[in-house]
Structure formats: C-alpha cells, structure tokens
Coordinates of N, CA and C in Angstrom, one line a residue:
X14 N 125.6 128.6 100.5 CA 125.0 127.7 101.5 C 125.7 126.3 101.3
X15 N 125.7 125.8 102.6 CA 126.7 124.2 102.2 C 125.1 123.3 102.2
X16 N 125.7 122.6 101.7 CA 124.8 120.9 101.5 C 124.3 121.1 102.6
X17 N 123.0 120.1 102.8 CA 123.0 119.2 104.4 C 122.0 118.3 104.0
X18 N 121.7 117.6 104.5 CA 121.0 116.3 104.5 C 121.7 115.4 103.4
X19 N 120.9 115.1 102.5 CA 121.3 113.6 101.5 C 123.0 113.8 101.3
X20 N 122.9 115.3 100.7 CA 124.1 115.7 100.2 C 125.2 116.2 101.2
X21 N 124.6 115.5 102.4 CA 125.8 116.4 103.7 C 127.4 116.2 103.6
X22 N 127.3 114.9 103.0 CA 129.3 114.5 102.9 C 129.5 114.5 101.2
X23 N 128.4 115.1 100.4 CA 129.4 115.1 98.9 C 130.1 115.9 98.6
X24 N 131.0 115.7 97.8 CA 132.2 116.4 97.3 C 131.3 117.6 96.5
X25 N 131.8 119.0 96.9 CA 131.2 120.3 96.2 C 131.4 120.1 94.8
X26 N 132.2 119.4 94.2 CA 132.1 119.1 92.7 C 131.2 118.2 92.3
X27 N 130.3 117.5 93.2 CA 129.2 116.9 92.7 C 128.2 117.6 91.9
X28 N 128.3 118.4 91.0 CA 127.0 119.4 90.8 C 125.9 118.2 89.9
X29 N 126.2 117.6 89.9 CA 124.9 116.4 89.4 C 125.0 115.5 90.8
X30 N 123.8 115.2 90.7 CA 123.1 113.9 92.3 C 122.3 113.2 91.4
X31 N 122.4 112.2 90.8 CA 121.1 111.7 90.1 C 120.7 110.6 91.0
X32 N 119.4 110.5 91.2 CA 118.6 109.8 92.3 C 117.4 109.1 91.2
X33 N 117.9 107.5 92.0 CA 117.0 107.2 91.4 C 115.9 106.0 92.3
X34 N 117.0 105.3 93.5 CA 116.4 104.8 94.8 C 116.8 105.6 95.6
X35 N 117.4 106.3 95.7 CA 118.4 107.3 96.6 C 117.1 108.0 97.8
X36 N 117.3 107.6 99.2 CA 116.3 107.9 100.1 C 116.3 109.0 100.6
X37 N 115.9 109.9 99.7 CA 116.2 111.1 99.9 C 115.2 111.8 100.9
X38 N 114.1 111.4 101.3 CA 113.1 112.0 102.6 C 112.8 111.0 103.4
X39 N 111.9 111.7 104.2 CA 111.5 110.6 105.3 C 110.1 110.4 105.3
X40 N 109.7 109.2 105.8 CA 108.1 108.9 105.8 C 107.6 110.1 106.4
X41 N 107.8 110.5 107.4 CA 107.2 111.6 108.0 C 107.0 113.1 107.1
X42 N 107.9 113.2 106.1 CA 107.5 114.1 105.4 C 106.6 113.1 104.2
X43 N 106.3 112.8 103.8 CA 105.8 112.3 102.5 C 104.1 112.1 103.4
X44 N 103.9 111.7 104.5 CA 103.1 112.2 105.3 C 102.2 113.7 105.3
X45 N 103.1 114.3 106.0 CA 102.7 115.8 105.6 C 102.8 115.8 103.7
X46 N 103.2 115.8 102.9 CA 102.7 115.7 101.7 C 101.9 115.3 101.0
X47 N 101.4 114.1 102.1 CA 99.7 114.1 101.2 C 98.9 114.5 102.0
X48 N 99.2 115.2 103.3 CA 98.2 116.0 104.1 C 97.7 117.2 103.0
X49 N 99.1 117.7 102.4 CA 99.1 119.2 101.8 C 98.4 118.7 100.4
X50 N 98.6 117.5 99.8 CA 97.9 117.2 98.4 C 96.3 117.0 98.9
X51 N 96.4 116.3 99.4 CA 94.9 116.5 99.8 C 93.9 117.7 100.5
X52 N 94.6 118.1 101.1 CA 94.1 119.8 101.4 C 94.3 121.1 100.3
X53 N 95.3 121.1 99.4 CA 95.6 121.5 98.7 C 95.2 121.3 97.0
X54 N 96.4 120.3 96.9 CA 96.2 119.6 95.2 C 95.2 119.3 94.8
X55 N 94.8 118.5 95.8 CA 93.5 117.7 95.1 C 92.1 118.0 94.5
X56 N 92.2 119.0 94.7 CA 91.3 119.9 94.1 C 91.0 120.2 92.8
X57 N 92.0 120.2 92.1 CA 93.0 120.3 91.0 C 93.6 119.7 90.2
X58 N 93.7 118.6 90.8 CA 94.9 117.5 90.2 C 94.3 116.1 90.7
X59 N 94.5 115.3 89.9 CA 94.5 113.6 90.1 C 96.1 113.6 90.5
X60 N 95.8 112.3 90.7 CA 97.5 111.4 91.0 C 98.3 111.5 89.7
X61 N 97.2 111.1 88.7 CA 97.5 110.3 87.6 C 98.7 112.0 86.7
X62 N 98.1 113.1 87.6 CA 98.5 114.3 86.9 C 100.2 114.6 87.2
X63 N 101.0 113.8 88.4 CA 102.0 114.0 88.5 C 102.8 112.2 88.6
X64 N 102.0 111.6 87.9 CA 102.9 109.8 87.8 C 102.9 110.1 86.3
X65 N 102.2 110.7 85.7 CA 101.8 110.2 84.2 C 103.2 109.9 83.1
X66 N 103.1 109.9 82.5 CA 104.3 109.1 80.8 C 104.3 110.8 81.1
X67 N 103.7 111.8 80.6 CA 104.1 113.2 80.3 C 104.9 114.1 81.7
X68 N 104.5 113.7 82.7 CA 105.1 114.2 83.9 C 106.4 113.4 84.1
X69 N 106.7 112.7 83.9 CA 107.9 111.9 84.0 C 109.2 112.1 82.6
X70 N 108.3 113.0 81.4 CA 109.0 113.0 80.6 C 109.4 114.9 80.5
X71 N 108.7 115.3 81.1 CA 108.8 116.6 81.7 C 110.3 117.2 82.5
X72 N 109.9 116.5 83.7 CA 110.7 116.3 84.8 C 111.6 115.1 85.2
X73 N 112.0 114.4 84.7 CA 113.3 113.3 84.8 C 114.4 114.1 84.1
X74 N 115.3 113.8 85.0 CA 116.5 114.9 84.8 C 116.3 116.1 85.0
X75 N 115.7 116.5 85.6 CA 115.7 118.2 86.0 C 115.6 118.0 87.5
X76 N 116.4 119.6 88.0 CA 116.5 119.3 89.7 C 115.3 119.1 90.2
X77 N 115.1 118.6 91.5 CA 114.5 118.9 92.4 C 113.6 120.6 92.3
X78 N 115.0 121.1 92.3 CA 114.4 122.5 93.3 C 114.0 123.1 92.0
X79 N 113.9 123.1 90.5 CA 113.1 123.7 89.7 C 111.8 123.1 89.9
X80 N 111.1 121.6 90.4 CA 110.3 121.1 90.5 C 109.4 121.8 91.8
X81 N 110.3 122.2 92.9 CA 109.8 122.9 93.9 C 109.3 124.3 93.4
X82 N 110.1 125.0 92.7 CA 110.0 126.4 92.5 C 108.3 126.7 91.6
X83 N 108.8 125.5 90.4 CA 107.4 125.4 89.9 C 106.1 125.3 90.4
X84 N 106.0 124.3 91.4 CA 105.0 124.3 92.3 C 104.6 125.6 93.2
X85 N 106.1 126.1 94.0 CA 106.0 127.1 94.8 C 105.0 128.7 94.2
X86 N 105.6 128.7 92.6 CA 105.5 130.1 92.0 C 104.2 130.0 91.5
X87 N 103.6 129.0 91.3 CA 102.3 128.4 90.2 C 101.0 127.8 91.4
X88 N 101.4 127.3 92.1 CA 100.1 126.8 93.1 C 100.1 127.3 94.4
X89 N 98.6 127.5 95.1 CA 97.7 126.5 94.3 C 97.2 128.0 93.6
X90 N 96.1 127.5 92.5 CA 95.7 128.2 91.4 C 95.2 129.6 92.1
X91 N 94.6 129.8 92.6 CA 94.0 130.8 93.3 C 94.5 131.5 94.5
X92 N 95.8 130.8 94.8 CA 97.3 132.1 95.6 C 98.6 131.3 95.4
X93 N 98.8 131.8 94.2 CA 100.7 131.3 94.5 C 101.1 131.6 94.9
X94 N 102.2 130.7 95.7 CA 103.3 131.0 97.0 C 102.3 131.3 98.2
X95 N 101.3 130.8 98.9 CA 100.7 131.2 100.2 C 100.8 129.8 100.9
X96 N 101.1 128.8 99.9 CA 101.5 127.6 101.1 C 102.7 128.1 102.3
X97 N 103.1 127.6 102.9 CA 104.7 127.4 103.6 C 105.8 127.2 102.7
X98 N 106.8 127.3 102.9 CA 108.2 126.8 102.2 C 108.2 125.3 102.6
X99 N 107.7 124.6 103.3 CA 108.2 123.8 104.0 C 106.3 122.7 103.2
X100 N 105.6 123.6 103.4 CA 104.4 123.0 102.9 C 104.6 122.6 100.9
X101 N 105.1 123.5 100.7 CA 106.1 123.0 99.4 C 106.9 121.9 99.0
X102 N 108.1 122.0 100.1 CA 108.5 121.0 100.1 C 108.1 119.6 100.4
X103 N 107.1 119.5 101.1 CA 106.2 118.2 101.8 C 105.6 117.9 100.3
X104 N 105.1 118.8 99.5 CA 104.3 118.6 98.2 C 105.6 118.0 97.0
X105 N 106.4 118.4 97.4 CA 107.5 117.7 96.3 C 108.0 116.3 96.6
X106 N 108.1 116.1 97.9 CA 108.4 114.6 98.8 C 107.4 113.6 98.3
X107 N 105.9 114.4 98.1 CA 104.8 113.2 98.3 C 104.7 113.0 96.6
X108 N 105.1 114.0 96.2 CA 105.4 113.6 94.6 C 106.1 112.5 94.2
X109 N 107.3 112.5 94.9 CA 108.8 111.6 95.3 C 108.0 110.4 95.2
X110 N 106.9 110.0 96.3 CA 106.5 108.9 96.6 C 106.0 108.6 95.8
X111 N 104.9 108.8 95.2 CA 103.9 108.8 94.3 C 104.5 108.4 93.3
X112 N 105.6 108.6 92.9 CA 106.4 108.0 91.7 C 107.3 106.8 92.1
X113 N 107.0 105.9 93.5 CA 108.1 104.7 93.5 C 109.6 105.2 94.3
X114 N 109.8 106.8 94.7 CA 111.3 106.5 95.1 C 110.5 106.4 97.1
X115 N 111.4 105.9 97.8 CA 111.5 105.2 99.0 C 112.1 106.6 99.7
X116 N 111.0 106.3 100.8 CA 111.9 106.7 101.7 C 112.9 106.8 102.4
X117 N 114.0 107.3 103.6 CA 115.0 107.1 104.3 C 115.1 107.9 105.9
X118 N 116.1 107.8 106.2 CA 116.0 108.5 107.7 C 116.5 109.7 107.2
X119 N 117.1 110.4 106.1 CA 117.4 111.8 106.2 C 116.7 112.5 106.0
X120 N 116.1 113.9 106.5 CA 114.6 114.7 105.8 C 115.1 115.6 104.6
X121 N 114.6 115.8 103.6 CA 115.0 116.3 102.6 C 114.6 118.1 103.0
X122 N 115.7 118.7 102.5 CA 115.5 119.9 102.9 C 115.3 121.2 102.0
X123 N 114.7 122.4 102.5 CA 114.2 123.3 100.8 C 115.1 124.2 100.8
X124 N 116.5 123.7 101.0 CA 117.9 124.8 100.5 C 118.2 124.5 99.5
X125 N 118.2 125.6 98.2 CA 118.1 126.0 96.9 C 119.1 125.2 96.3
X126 N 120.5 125.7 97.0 CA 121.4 124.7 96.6 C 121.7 123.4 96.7
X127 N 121.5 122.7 97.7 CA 121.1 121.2 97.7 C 120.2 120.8 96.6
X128 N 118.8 121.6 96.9 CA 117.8 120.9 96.0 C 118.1 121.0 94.2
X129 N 119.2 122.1 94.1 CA 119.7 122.1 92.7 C 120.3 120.9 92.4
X130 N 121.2 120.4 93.1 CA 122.1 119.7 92.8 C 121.5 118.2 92.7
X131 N 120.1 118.0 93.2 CA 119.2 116.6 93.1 C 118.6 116.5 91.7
X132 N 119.0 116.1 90.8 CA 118.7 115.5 89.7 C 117.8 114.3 89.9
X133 N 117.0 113.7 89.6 CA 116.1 112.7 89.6 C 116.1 112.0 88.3
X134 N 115.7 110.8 88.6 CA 115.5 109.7 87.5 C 114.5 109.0 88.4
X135 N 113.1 108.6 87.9 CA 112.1 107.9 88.5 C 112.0 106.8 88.0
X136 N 111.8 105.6 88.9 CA 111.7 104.0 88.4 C 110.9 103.7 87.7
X137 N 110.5 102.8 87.0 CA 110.2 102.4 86.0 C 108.8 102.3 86.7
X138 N 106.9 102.8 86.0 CA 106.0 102.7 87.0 C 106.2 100.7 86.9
X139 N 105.3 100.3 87.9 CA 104.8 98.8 88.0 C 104.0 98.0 87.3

C-alpha cells in the first residue's frame, strides 16, 4: 500500500516519521474520538489512564499502528474488535489529543503501513 495523508509526499525510505507537533488528524476526527471514548472508554478508563508518566513511557516511540492494533485487539473489554476500523482509529486520534499533539487539515488514516511508519514523541504534559 502507498502512503496517503500525513505521509502522502515522503520518501518510501522514511521508515521512521517521528511526530511530535506534526498535525497528523483533523478536529473532526478527534471529535468522533471522544464521541467513541465516551460511549466506549469511559467506562473503563479515566483520561488520566492514557496521559499518565506510565502511558507515555509505554508508548513514546512506538508506531501509531501498534497503538491502534492494541486497542483494536484488546477493547472494549467485553468484545474485542466490535468497534469499526474507523471507530478505532477516532480512539487513537482522541488519544493524540489528549496528550497535547494539535490538530491539522489532513485526516489521519488506518492503513497499516502509514500508521507503521508514525512513530510518536508526546510534548511535554503542562
């Protein structure tokens, strides 16, 4: 699969994307992502469960799309994988937010290989 969105014009030898303001979604999805954390997550989870010193020290530096898969394969507790693909990814965006990175006009998209190649680094909390 080729790139598209953030990654639409990088060089295929980019296999590292490290993002760290890099606007990788759009308000509109981080929207739908806390529709889905709140109908979903919240059940389950505080905020404080995916900002924390231990979630940050978890997942900084690891792709994107392991962060999705984890979610995808593991939640919510009582049916994994019965969200959407797409309701997934909204859950990974609002994470995005949740942790300080900004939105942009591109929509971030749940092709495997793109979201591999998104390495993350999260700002410093406030």
């Amino acid at each position: 699969m080729s790139a598209q969105g953030p990654l639409a014009n990088a060089p295929l030898s980019a296999a590292m994307f490290v993002v760290d303001s890099a606007k990788l979604y759009t308000e509109t999805q981080a929207s739908e992502g806390a529709k889905v954390w709140t109908g979903t997550c919240a059940g389950c989870h505080e905020t404080k469960d995916v900002t924390s010193a231990d979630f940050r020290t978890k997942w900084v530096g690891r792709s994107l799309f392991e962060l999705y898969e984890q979610i995808r394969t593991t939640m919510p507790d009582d049916g994994p994988g019965t969200l959407t693909r797409e309701q997934y990814l909204h859950s990974v965006v609002y994470i995005l937010k949740l942790n300080g990175l900004p939105a942009g006009e591109t929509p971030l998209v749940s092709d495997s290989a793109t979201m591999s190649m998104l390495k993350f680094e999260l700002p410093t909390p406030p």
